[in-house]
């Protein structure tokens, strides 16, 4: 699991996107979207549990994980939704199932509502979708990005470790924490970390929030009951806005449900997807 590596590449309009697929090529397609400041690595347990029934696609968004990071790159939610729409065409997936976490939820929702991407069904896991959003730390850095960009590398690493650690309800194993933080280290990674926060803008969800009532596919909203980044109340609010959406609460799980309760999350997804 810790040897997670995406072996395939797609040249998107925002740079090289690393991706991989698992499972039988003839199985129903399922696409997983990660959030920030994470990568497809957070799906590693879920992927291997789902690949027996589905052809599972994962990808690192531009500016994240193993995908291209560069100065001047547009890594906004708006651009990520456009790249996701490109990828679906590249993969020749017309109505895959979609599972999205954190701001991956906003990416999937924007691709569907603004760019015509079609899904057979959609699971939204502790997603960025409703105003206001962003943890206190996220908002603080967003207001003072230029200051944080000047942090010495060792201090920056400590800050990112502390930040990522608050995403889970249970302490993250040291090797997992290291893997989550690793892409944001070094000159390139540090710049990319603050770039994605600087480009975060609530208007990208404000633009589509009043359209959630038009989502017509089956939807489930899964939420960690101990999420300190986006509280459960937001999950309940979101489920109420999408017609027919169900709400699945995951006990003793924080924002990183995939790390805190992977078995419970997989059970909820398999029940919904089948």
PDB file of C-alpha atoms in Angstrom:
ATOM      1  CA  UNK A   1       0.000   0.000   0.000  1.00  0.00           C
ATOM      2  CA  UNK A   2       2.790   2.443   0.859  1.00  0.00           C
ATOM      3  CA  UNK A   3       4.337   1.809  -2.579  1.00  0.00           C
ATOM      4  CA  UNK A   4       1.422   3.694  -4.147  1.00  0.00           C
ATOM      5  CA  UNK A   5       2.411   4.875  -7.620  1.00  0.00           C
ATOM      6  CA  UNK A   6       0.452   6.153 -10.607  1.00  0.00           C
ATOM      7  CA  UNK A   7       2.058   4.808 -13.762  1.00  0.00           C
ATOM      8  CA  UNK A   8       0.019   6.556 -16.463  1.00  0.00           C
ATOM      9  CA  UNK A   9       0.029  10.143 -17.634  1.00  0.00           C
ATOM     10  CA  UNK A  10      -2.367  12.446 -19.469  1.00  0.00           C
ATOM     11  CA  UNK A  11      -1.272  15.792 -20.891  1.00  0.00           C
ATOM     12  CA  UNK A  12      -4.040  18.124 -19.774  1.00  0.00           C
ATOM     13  CA  UNK A  13      -4.444  21.802 -20.450  1.00  0.00           C
ATOM     14  CA  UNK A  14      -2.882  22.413 -17.027  1.00  0.00           C
ATOM     15  CA  UNK A  15       0.064  20.039 -17.287  1.00  0.00           C
ATOM     16  CA  UNK A  16       0.771  16.329 -16.866  1.00  0.00           C
ATOM     17  CA  UNK A  17      -1.817  14.467 -14.802  1.00  0.00           C
ATOM     18  CA  UNK A  18      -0.793  11.137 -13.309  1.00  0.00           C
ATOM     19  CA  UNK A  19      -3.467   8.462 -13.133  1.00  0.00           C
ATOM     20  CA  UNK A  20      -4.037   4.731 -12.779  1.00  0.00           C
ATOM     21  CA  UNK A  21      -6.843   2.193 -13.072  1.00  0.00           C
ATOM     22  CA  UNK A  22      -7.476  -0.998 -11.133  1.00  0.00           C
ATOM     23  CA  UNK A  23      -9.776  -3.945 -11.742  1.00  0.00           C
ATOM     24  CA  UNK A  24     -11.227  -5.692 -14.781  1.00  0.00           C
ATOM     25  CA  UNK A  25     -11.377  -3.521 -17.892  1.00  0.00           C
ATOM     26  CA  UNK A  26     -14.938  -4.749 -18.539  1.00  0.00           C
ATOM     27  CA  UNK A  27     -16.214  -3.969 -15.043  1.00  0.00           C
ATOM     28  CA  UNK A  28     -18.438  -0.930 -14.404  1.00  0.00           C
ATOM     29  CA  UNK A  29     -16.255   2.204 -14.225  1.00  0.00           C
ATOM     30  CA  UNK A  30     -15.820   4.132 -10.996  1.00  0.00           C
ATOM     31  CA  UNK A  31     -13.758   7.326 -10.572  1.00  0.00           C
ATOM     32  CA  UNK A  32     -12.347   8.530  -7.242  1.00  0.00           C
ATOM     33  CA  UNK A  33     -11.493  12.202  -6.646  1.00  0.00           C
ATOM     34  CA  UNK A  34      -9.217  13.342  -3.825  1.00  0.00           C
ATOM     35  CA  UNK A  35      -9.248  16.659  -1.970  1.00  0.00           C
ATOM     36  CA  UNK A  36      -6.745  19.113  -0.565  1.00  0.00           C
ATOM     37  CA  UNK A  37      -4.003  18.940   0.627  1.00  0.00           C
ATOM     38  CA  UNK A  38      -4.082  15.270  -0.324  1.00  0.00           C
ATOM     39  CA  UNK A  39      -3.694  13.060  -3.392  1.00  0.00           C
ATOM     40  CA  UNK A  40      -4.992   9.745  -4.726  1.00  0.00           C
ATOM     41  CA  UNK A  41      -2.879   8.067  -2.025  1.00  0.00           C
ATOM     42  CA  UNK A  42      -5.750   8.530   0.454  1.00  0.00           C
ATOM     43  CA  UNK A  43      -7.861   6.118  -1.639  1.00  0.00           C
ATOM     44  CA  UNK A  44      -5.395   3.206  -1.512  1.00  0.00           C
ATOM     45  CA  UNK A  45      -7.433   1.052   0.922  1.00  0.00           C
ATOM     46  CA  UNK A  46     -10.732   1.858  -0.791  1.00  0.00           C
ATOM     47  CA  UNK A  47      -9.383   1.153  -4.283  1.00  0.00           C
ATOM     48  CA  UNK A  48      -8.286  -2.373  -3.520  1.00  0.00           C
ATOM     49  CA  UNK A  49     -11.584  -3.150  -1.808  1.00  0.00           C
ATOM     50  CA  UNK A  50     -13.628  -1.890  -4.776  1.00  0.00           C
ATOM     51  CA  UNK A  51     -11.472  -3.188  -7.633  1.00  0.00           C
ATOM     52  CA  UNK A  52     -12.993  -6.671  -7.358  1.00  0.00           C
ATOM     53  CA  UNK A  53     -16.301  -5.313  -8.638  1.00  0.00           C
ATOM     54  CA  UNK A  54     -15.400  -2.153 -10.531  1.00  0.00           C
ATOM     55  CA  UNK A  55     -12.778  -0.717 -12.831  1.00  0.00           C
ATOM     56  CA  UNK A  56     -11.534   2.003 -10.510  1.00  0.00           C
ATOM     57  CA  UNK A  57      -9.839   5.142 -11.843  1.00  0.00           C
ATOM     58  CA  UNK A  58      -7.738   7.414  -9.624  1.00  0.00           C
ATOM     59  CA  UNK A  59      -5.791  10.555 -10.487  1.00  0.00           C
ATOM     60  CA  UNK A  60      -3.729  13.285  -8.896  1.00  0.00           C
ATOM     61  CA  UNK A  61      -5.100  16.695  -9.780  1.00  0.00           C
ATOM     62  CA  UNK A  62      -2.733  19.237 -11.363  1.00  0.00           C
ATOM     63  CA  UNK A  63      -0.594  20.714  -8.601  1.00  0.00           C
ATOM     64  CA  UNK A  64      -1.081  17.700  -6.305  1.00  0.00           C
ATOM     65  CA  UNK A  65       0.653  14.426  -5.524  1.00  0.00           C
ATOM     66  CA  UNK A  66       2.695  13.131  -8.442  1.00  0.00           C
ATOM     67  CA  UNK A  67       1.085  15.360 -11.087  1.00  0.00           C
ATOM     68  CA  UNK A  68       2.801  18.420 -12.496  1.00  0.00           C
ATOM     69  CA  UNK A  69       3.491  21.333 -10.147  1.00  0.00           C
ATOM     70  CA  UNK A  70       4.797  24.584 -11.637  1.00  0.00           C
ATOM     71  CA  UNK A  71       4.889  28.299 -11.137  1.00  0.00           C
ATOM     72  CA  UNK A  72       1.891  30.111 -12.598  1.00  0.00           C
ATOM     73  CA  UNK A  73      -0.236  26.964 -12.644  1.00  0.00           C
ATOM     74  CA  UNK A  74      -4.014  27.346 -12.312  1.00  0.00           C
ATOM     75  CA  UNK A  75      -5.069  24.842  -9.642  1.00  0.00           C
ATOM     76  CA  UNK A  76      -8.400  26.468  -8.785  1.00  0.00           C
ATOM     77  CA  UNK A  77     -11.588  24.462  -8.353  1.00  0.00           C
ATOM     78  CA  UNK A  78     -12.830  25.881 -11.639  1.00  0.00           C
ATOM     79  CA  UNK A  79      -9.777  24.641 -13.547  1.00  0.00           C
ATOM     80  CA  UNK A  80      -9.770  21.250 -11.828  1.00  0.00           C
ATOM     81  CA  UNK A  81     -13.373  20.681 -12.951  1.00  0.00           C
ATOM     82  CA  UNK A  82     -12.365  21.436 -16.536  1.00  0.00           C
ATOM     83  CA  UNK A  83      -9.421  19.034 -16.338  1.00  0.00           C
ATOM     84  CA  UNK A  84     -11.677  16.334 -14.853  1.00  0.00           C
ATOM     85  CA  UNK A  85     -14.078  16.754 -17.765  1.00  0.00           C
ATOM     86  CA  UNK A  86     -11.107  16.377 -20.139  1.00  0.00           C
ATOM     87  CA  UNK A  87     -10.035  13.207 -18.355  1.00  0.00           C
ATOM     88  CA  UNK A  88     -13.468  11.602 -18.599  1.00  0.00           C
ATOM     89  CA  UNK A  89     -13.329  12.130 -22.359  1.00  0.00           C
ATOM     90  CA  UNK A  90      -9.773  10.777 -22.493  1.00  0.00           C
ATOM     91  CA  UNK A  91     -10.839   7.667 -20.588  1.00  0.00           C
ATOM     92  CA  UNK A  92     -13.976   7.396 -22.790  1.00  0.00           C
ATOM     93  CA  UNK A  93     -16.169   7.195 -19.701  1.00  0.00           C
ATOM     94  CA  UNK A  94     -19.682   8.439 -20.393  1.00  0.00           C
ATOM     95  CA  UNK A  95     -21.562   7.673 -17.163  1.00  0.00           C
ATOM     96  CA  UNK A  96     -19.143   6.318 -14.552  1.00  0.00           C
ATOM     97  CA  UNK A  97     -19.861   6.144 -10.875  1.00  0.00           C
ATOM     98  CA  UNK A  98     -18.082   8.885  -8.934  1.00  0.00           C
ATOM     99  CA  UNK A  99     -16.782   8.991  -5.368  1.00  0.00           C
ATOM    100  CA  UNK A 100     -15.401  12.379  -4.291  1.00  0.00           C
ATOM    101  CA  UNK A 101     -13.735  13.617  -1.107  1.00  0.00           C
ATOM    102  CA  UNK A 102     -13.211  17.155   0.199  1.00  0.00           C
ATOM    103  CA  UNK A 103     -12.825  19.651  -2.662  1.00  0.00           C
ATOM    104  CA  UNK A 104     -13.012  16.731  -5.079  1.00  0.00           C
ATOM    105  CA  UNK A 105     -16.729  17.015  -4.363  1.00  0.00           C
ATOM    106  CA  UNK A 106     -16.807  20.578  -5.672  1.00  0.00           C
ATOM    107  CA  UNK A 107     -14.798  19.459  -8.711  1.00  0.00           C
ATOM    108  CA  UNK A 108     -17.255  16.644  -9.493  1.00  0.00           C
ATOM    109  CA  UNK A 109     -20.290  18.857  -8.901  1.00  0.00           C
ATOM    110  CA  UNK A 110     -18.950  21.660 -11.111  1.00  0.00           C
ATOM    111  CA  UNK A 111     -18.030  19.211 -13.892  1.00  0.00           C
ATOM    112  CA  UNK A 112     -21.576  17.843 -13.814  1.00  0.00           C
ATOM    113  CA  UNK A 113     -23.508  21.090 -13.402  1.00  0.00           C
ATOM    114  CA  UNK A 114     -21.394  23.391 -15.592  1.00  0.00           C
ATOM    115  CA  UNK A 115     -19.621  21.141 -18.104  1.00  0.00           C
ATOM    116  CA  UNK A 116     -22.180  18.420 -18.747  1.00  0.00           C
ATOM    117  CA  UNK A 117     -20.263  15.502 -17.214  1.00  0.00           C
ATOM    118  CA  UNK A 118     -22.663  12.632 -16.592  1.00  0.00           C
ATOM    119  CA  UNK A 119     -22.389  10.050 -13.800  1.00  0.00           C
ATOM    120  CA  UNK A 120     -24.423   6.954 -13.046  1.00  0.00           C
ATOM    121  CA  UNK A 121     -24.352   7.837  -9.343  1.00  0.00           C
ATOM    122  CA  UNK A 122     -22.275   9.932  -6.997  1.00  0.00           C
ATOM    123  CA  UNK A 123     -20.982   9.490  -3.435  1.00  0.00           C
ATOM    124  CA  UNK A 124     -19.854  12.688  -1.698  1.00  0.00           C
ATOM    125  CA  UNK A 125     -17.511  12.110   1.247  1.00  0.00           C
ATOM    126  CA  UNK A 126     -16.935  15.046   3.637  1.00  0.00           C
ATOM    127  CA  UNK A 127     -16.967  17.388   0.664  1.00  0.00           C
ATOM    128  CA  UNK A 128     -16.376  21.082   0.072  1.00  0.00           C
ATOM    129  CA  UNK A 129     -19.735  22.148  -1.326  1.00  0.00           C
ATOM    130  CA  UNK A 130     -21.438  24.714   0.896  1.00  0.00           C
ATOM    131  CA  UNK A 131     -20.444  28.133   2.185  1.00  0.00           C
ATOM    132  CA  UNK A 132     -18.676  28.941   4.367  1.00  0.00           C
ATOM    133  CA  UNK A 133     -15.773  26.511   3.940  1.00  0.00           C
ATOM    134  CA  UNK A 134     -12.141  26.161   4.906  1.00  0.00           C
ATOM    135  CA  UNK A 135     -10.654  25.284   8.282  1.00  0.00           C
ATOM    136  CA  UNK A 136      -9.411  28.173  10.474  1.00  0.00           C
ATOM    137  CA  UNK A 137      -5.821  27.379   9.439  1.00  0.00           C
ATOM    138  CA  UNK A 138      -6.785  27.283   5.755  1.00  0.00           C
ATOM    139  CA  UNK A 139      -8.446  30.692   5.999  1.00  0.00           C
ATOM    140  CA  UNK A 140      -5.501  32.123   7.952  1.00  0.00           C
ATOM    141  CA  UNK A 141      -2.993  31.024   5.313  1.00  0.00           C
ATOM    142  CA  UNK A 142      -5.267  32.286   2.566  1.00  0.00           C
ATOM    143  CA  UNK A 143      -5.171  35.773   4.090  1.00  0.00           C
ATOM    144  CA  UNK A 144      -1.392  35.752   4.541  1.00  0.00           C
ATOM    145  CA  UNK A 145      -0.066  33.482   1.784  1.00  0.00           C
ATOM    146  CA  UNK A 146       2.915  35.686   0.974  1.00  0.00           C
ATOM    147  CA  UNK A 147       4.073  35.475   4.597  1.00  0.00           C
ATOM    148  CA  UNK A 148       3.767  31.680   4.832  1.00  0.00           C
ATOM    149  CA  UNK A 149       5.598  31.256   1.516  1.00  0.00           C
ATOM    150  CA  UNK A 150       8.706  32.686   3.198  1.00  0.00           C
ATOM    151  CA  UNK A 151       8.820  30.094   5.988  1.00  0.00           C
ATOM    152  CA  UNK A 152      12.130  28.222   6.315  1.00  0.00           C
ATOM    153  CA  UNK A 153      11.748  24.681   4.902  1.00  0.00           C
ATOM    154  CA  UNK A 154      11.933  22.947   8.292  1.00  0.00           C
ATOM    155  CA  UNK A 155       9.274  25.230   9.761  1.00  0.00           C
ATOM    156  CA  UNK A 156       7.074  24.775   6.688  1.00  0.00           C
ATOM    157  CA  UNK A 157       7.350  20.989   7.030  1.00  0.00           C
ATOM    158  CA  UNK A 158       6.314  21.201  10.690  1.00  0.00           C
ATOM    159  CA  UNK A 159       3.325  23.377   9.788  1.00  0.00           C
ATOM    160  CA  UNK A 160       2.109  20.996   7.075  1.00  0.00           C
ATOM    161  CA  UNK A 161       2.543  17.984   9.379  1.00  0.00           C
ATOM    162  CA  UNK A 162       0.489  19.683  12.082  1.00  0.00           C
ATOM    163  CA  UNK A 163      -2.183  20.720   9.597  1.00  0.00           C
ATOM    164  CA  UNK A 164      -2.552  17.288   7.993  1.00  0.00           C
ATOM    165  CA  UNK A 165      -2.680  15.691  11.434  1.00  0.00           C
ATOM    166  CA  UNK A 166      -5.867  17.584  12.293  1.00  0.00           C
ATOM    167  CA  UNK A 167      -7.702  15.973   9.359  1.00  0.00           C
ATOM    168  CA  UNK A 168      -8.032  12.618  11.104  1.00  0.00           C
ATOM    169  CA  UNK A 169      -9.851  11.732  14.302  1.00  0.00           C
ATOM    170  CA  UNK A 170      -7.266   9.105  15.205  1.00  0.00           C
ATOM    171  CA  UNK A 171      -3.507   9.819  15.140  1.00  0.00           C
ATOM    172  CA  UNK A 172      -2.089   9.079  11.706  1.00  0.00           C
ATOM    173  CA  UNK A 173       0.640   6.407  11.579  1.00  0.00           C
ATOM    174  CA  UNK A 174       4.013   8.086  11.102  1.00  0.00           C
ATOM    175  CA  UNK A 175       4.607   6.534   7.667  1.00  0.00           C
ATOM    176  CA  UNK A 176       1.184   7.639   6.423  1.00  0.00           C
ATOM    177  CA  UNK A 177       1.695  11.181   7.695  1.00  0.00           C
ATOM    178  CA  UNK A 178       5.088  11.310   5.979  1.00  0.00           C
ATOM    179  CA  UNK A 179       3.574  10.156   2.696  1.00  0.00           C
ATOM    180  CA  UNK A 180       0.786  12.751   2.853  1.00  0.00           C
ATOM    181  CA  UNK A 181       3.229  15.569   3.574  1.00  0.00           C
ATOM    182  CA  UNK A 182       5.987  14.505   1.160  1.00  0.00           C
ATOM    183  CA  UNK A 183       4.585  16.114  -2.047  1.00  0.00           C
ATOM    184  CA  UNK A 184       4.579  19.525  -0.340  1.00  0.00           C
ATOM    185  CA  UNK A 185       8.262  19.541   0.593  1.00  0.00           C
ATOM    186  CA  UNK A 186      11.215  21.032  -1.247  1.00  0.00           C
ATOM    187  CA  UNK A 187      11.192  24.280  -3.195  1.00  0.00           C
ATOM    188  CA  UNK A 188       8.634  23.061  -5.734  1.00  0.00           C
ATOM    189  CA  UNK A 189       6.343  21.409  -3.204  1.00  0.00           C
ATOM    190  CA  UNK A 190       6.365  24.296  -0.747  1.00  0.00           C
ATOM    191  CA  UNK A 191       5.426  26.777  -3.465  1.00  0.00           C
ATOM    192  CA  UNK A 192       2.661  24.433  -4.687  1.00  0.00           C
ATOM    193  CA  UNK A 193       1.220  24.065  -1.193  1.00  0.00           C
ATOM    194  CA  UNK A 194       0.639  27.778  -0.757  1.00  0.00           C
ATOM    195  CA  UNK A 195      -0.377  28.224  -4.395  1.00  0.00           C
ATOM    196  CA  UNK A 196      -3.382  25.936  -4.004  1.00  0.00           C
ATOM    197  CA  UNK A 197      -4.500  27.755  -0.855  1.00  0.00           C
ATOM    198  CA  UNK A 198      -4.030  31.176  -2.460  1.00  0.00           C
ATOM    199  CA  UNK A 199      -6.278  30.130  -5.358  1.00  0.00           C
ATOM    200  CA  UNK A 200      -9.024  28.707  -3.161  1.00  0.00           C
ATOM    201  CA  UNK A 201     -12.131  30.830  -3.576  1.00  0.00           C
ATOM    202  CA  UNK A 202     -15.583  30.215  -2.162  1.00  0.00           C
ATOM    203  CA  UNK A 203     -17.157  31.702  -5.277  1.00  0.00           C
ATOM    204  CA  UNK A 204     -16.484  28.420  -7.077  1.00  0.00           C
ATOM    205  CA  UNK A 205     -19.045  26.681  -4.878  1.00  0.00           C
ATOM    206  CA  UNK A 206     -21.292  29.737  -4.625  1.00  0.00           C
ATOM    207  CA  UNK A 207     -21.666  29.563  -8.422  1.00  0.00           C
ATOM    208  CA  UNK A 208     -23.251  26.105  -8.279  1.00  0.00           C
ATOM    209  CA  UNK A 209     -24.782  25.832  -4.804  1.00  0.00           C
ATOM    210  CA  UNK A 210     -28.237  26.909  -5.980  1.00  0.00           C
ATOM    211  CA  UNK A 211     -28.131  24.185  -8.661  1.00  0.00           C
ATOM    212  CA  UNK A 212     -27.798  21.213  -6.322  1.00  0.00           C
ATOM    213  CA  UNK A 213     -31.564  20.708  -6.490  1.00  0.00           C
ATOM    214  CA  UNK A 214     -31.165  19.856 -10.193  1.00  0.00           C
ATOM    215  CA  UNK A 215     -28.879  16.862  -9.543  1.00  0.00           C
ATOM    216  CA  UNK A 216     -30.978  13.964 -10.758  1.00  0.00           C
ATOM    217  CA  UNK A 217     -28.733  10.924 -10.268  1.00  0.00           C
ATOM    218  CA  UNK A 218     -28.663   8.766  -7.107  1.00  0.00           C
ATOM    219  CA  UNK A 219     -26.475  10.476  -4.491  1.00  0.00           C
ATOM    220  CA  UNK A 220     -25.234   9.492  -1.068  1.00  0.00           C
ATOM    221  CA  UNK A 221     -23.496  11.839   1.347  1.00  0.00           C
ATOM    222  CA  UNK A 222     -21.011  10.087   3.659  1.00  0.00           C
ATOM    223  CA  UNK A 223     -19.615  12.039   6.589  1.00  0.00           C
ATOM    224  CA  UNK A 224     -17.276  11.434   9.492  1.00  0.00           C
ATOM    225  CA  UNK A 225     -19.114  12.347  12.676  1.00  0.00           C
ATOM    226  CA  UNK A 226     -15.913  13.795  14.186  1.00  0.00           C
ATOM    227  CA  UNK A 227     -14.923  15.932  11.190  1.00  0.00           C
ATOM    228  CA  UNK A 228     -13.299  19.091  12.578  1.00  0.00           C
ATOM    229  CA  UNK A 229     -12.633  20.614   9.162  1.00  0.00           C
ATOM    230  CA  UNK A 230     -16.189  20.462   7.802  1.00  0.00           C
ATOM    231  CA  UNK A 231     -18.712  19.596  10.521  1.00  0.00           C
ATOM    232  CA  UNK A 232     -21.411  16.965  10.120  1.00  0.00           C
ATOM    233  CA  UNK A 233     -24.037  19.714  10.021  1.00  0.00           C
ATOM    234  CA  UNK A 234     -22.775  20.626   6.540  1.00  0.00           C
ATOM    235  CA  UNK A 235     -23.250  17.033   5.412  1.00  0.00           C
ATOM    236  CA  UNK A 236     -26.835  17.071   6.635  1.00  0.00           C
ATOM    237  CA  UNK A 237     -27.449  20.385   4.906  1.00  0.00           C
ATOM    238  CA  UNK A 238     -26.000  19.114   1.634  1.00  0.00           C
ATOM    239  CA  UNK A 239     -28.038  15.894   1.698  1.00  0.00           C
ATOM    240  CA  UNK A 240     -31.190  17.962   2.209  1.00  0.00           C
ATOM    241  CA  UNK A 241     -30.421  20.104  -0.848  1.00  0.00           C
ATOM    242  CA  UNK A 242     -29.996  17.198  -3.304  1.00  0.00           C
ATOM    243  CA  UNK A 243     -33.273  15.470  -4.162  1.00  0.00           C
ATOM    244  CA  UNK A 244     -33.409  11.898  -2.869  1.00  0.00           C
ATOM    245  CA  UNK A 245     -29.885  11.998  -1.408  1.00  0.00           C
ATOM    246  CA  UNK A 246     -29.180   9.727   1.538  1.00  0.00           C
ATOM    247  CA  UNK A 247     -26.885  10.572   4.454  1.00  0.00           C
ATOM    248  CA  UNK A 248     -24.493   7.998   5.882  1.00  0.00           C
ATOM    249  CA  UNK A 249     -22.757   8.994   9.110  1.00  0.00           C
ATOM    250  CA  UNK A 250     -19.412   7.284   9.781  1.00  0.00           C
ATOM    251  CA  UNK A 251     -18.850   7.079  13.568  1.00  0.00           C
ATOM    252  CA  UNK A 252     -15.467   7.857  15.128  1.00  0.00           C
ATOM    253  CA  UNK A 253     -14.116   9.276  11.858  1.00  0.00           C
ATOM    254  CA  UNK A 254     -12.766  12.721  11.139  1.00  0.00           C
ATOM    255  CA  UNK A 255     -12.340  14.489   7.811  1.00  0.00           C
ATOM    256  CA  UNK A 256     -10.010  11.775   6.521  1.00  0.00           C
ATOM    257  CA  UNK A 257     -12.596   9.013   6.699  1.00  0.00           C
ATOM    258  CA  UNK A 258     -10.403   6.909   4.401  1.00  0.00           C
ATOM    259  CA  UNK A 259      -7.754   6.750   7.143  1.00  0.00           C
ATOM    260  CA  UNK A 260      -9.983   6.667  10.230  1.00  0.00           C
ATOM    261  CA  UNK A 261     -12.599   4.156   9.090  1.00  0.00           C
ATOM    262  CA  UNK A 262     -11.760   2.622   5.685  1.00  0.00           C
ATOM    263  CA  UNK A 263     -13.784  -0.556   6.273  1.00  0.00           C
ATOM    264  CA  UNK A 264     -16.893   1.378   7.285  1.00  0.00           C
ATOM    265  CA  UNK A 265     -16.523   3.685   4.300  1.00  0.00           C
ATOM    266  CA  UNK A 266     -16.082   0.786   1.881  1.00  0.00           C
ATOM    267  CA  UNK A 267     -19.195  -0.910   3.297  1.00  0.00           C
ATOM    268  CA  UNK A 268     -21.213   2.257   2.803  1.00  0.00           C
ATOM    269  CA  UNK A 269     -19.942   2.701  -0.744  1.00  0.00           C
ATOM    270  CA  UNK A 270     -20.567  -0.894  -1.776  1.00  0.00           C
ATOM    271  CA  UNK A 271     -24.103  -0.733  -0.416  1.00  0.00           C
ATOM    272  CA  UNK A 272     -24.771   2.459  -2.334  1.00  0.00           C
ATOM    273  CA  UNK A 273     -23.009   1.533  -5.572  1.00  0.00           C
ATOM    274  CA  UNK A 274     -24.710  -1.847  -5.849  1.00  0.00           C
TER     275      UNK A 274
END
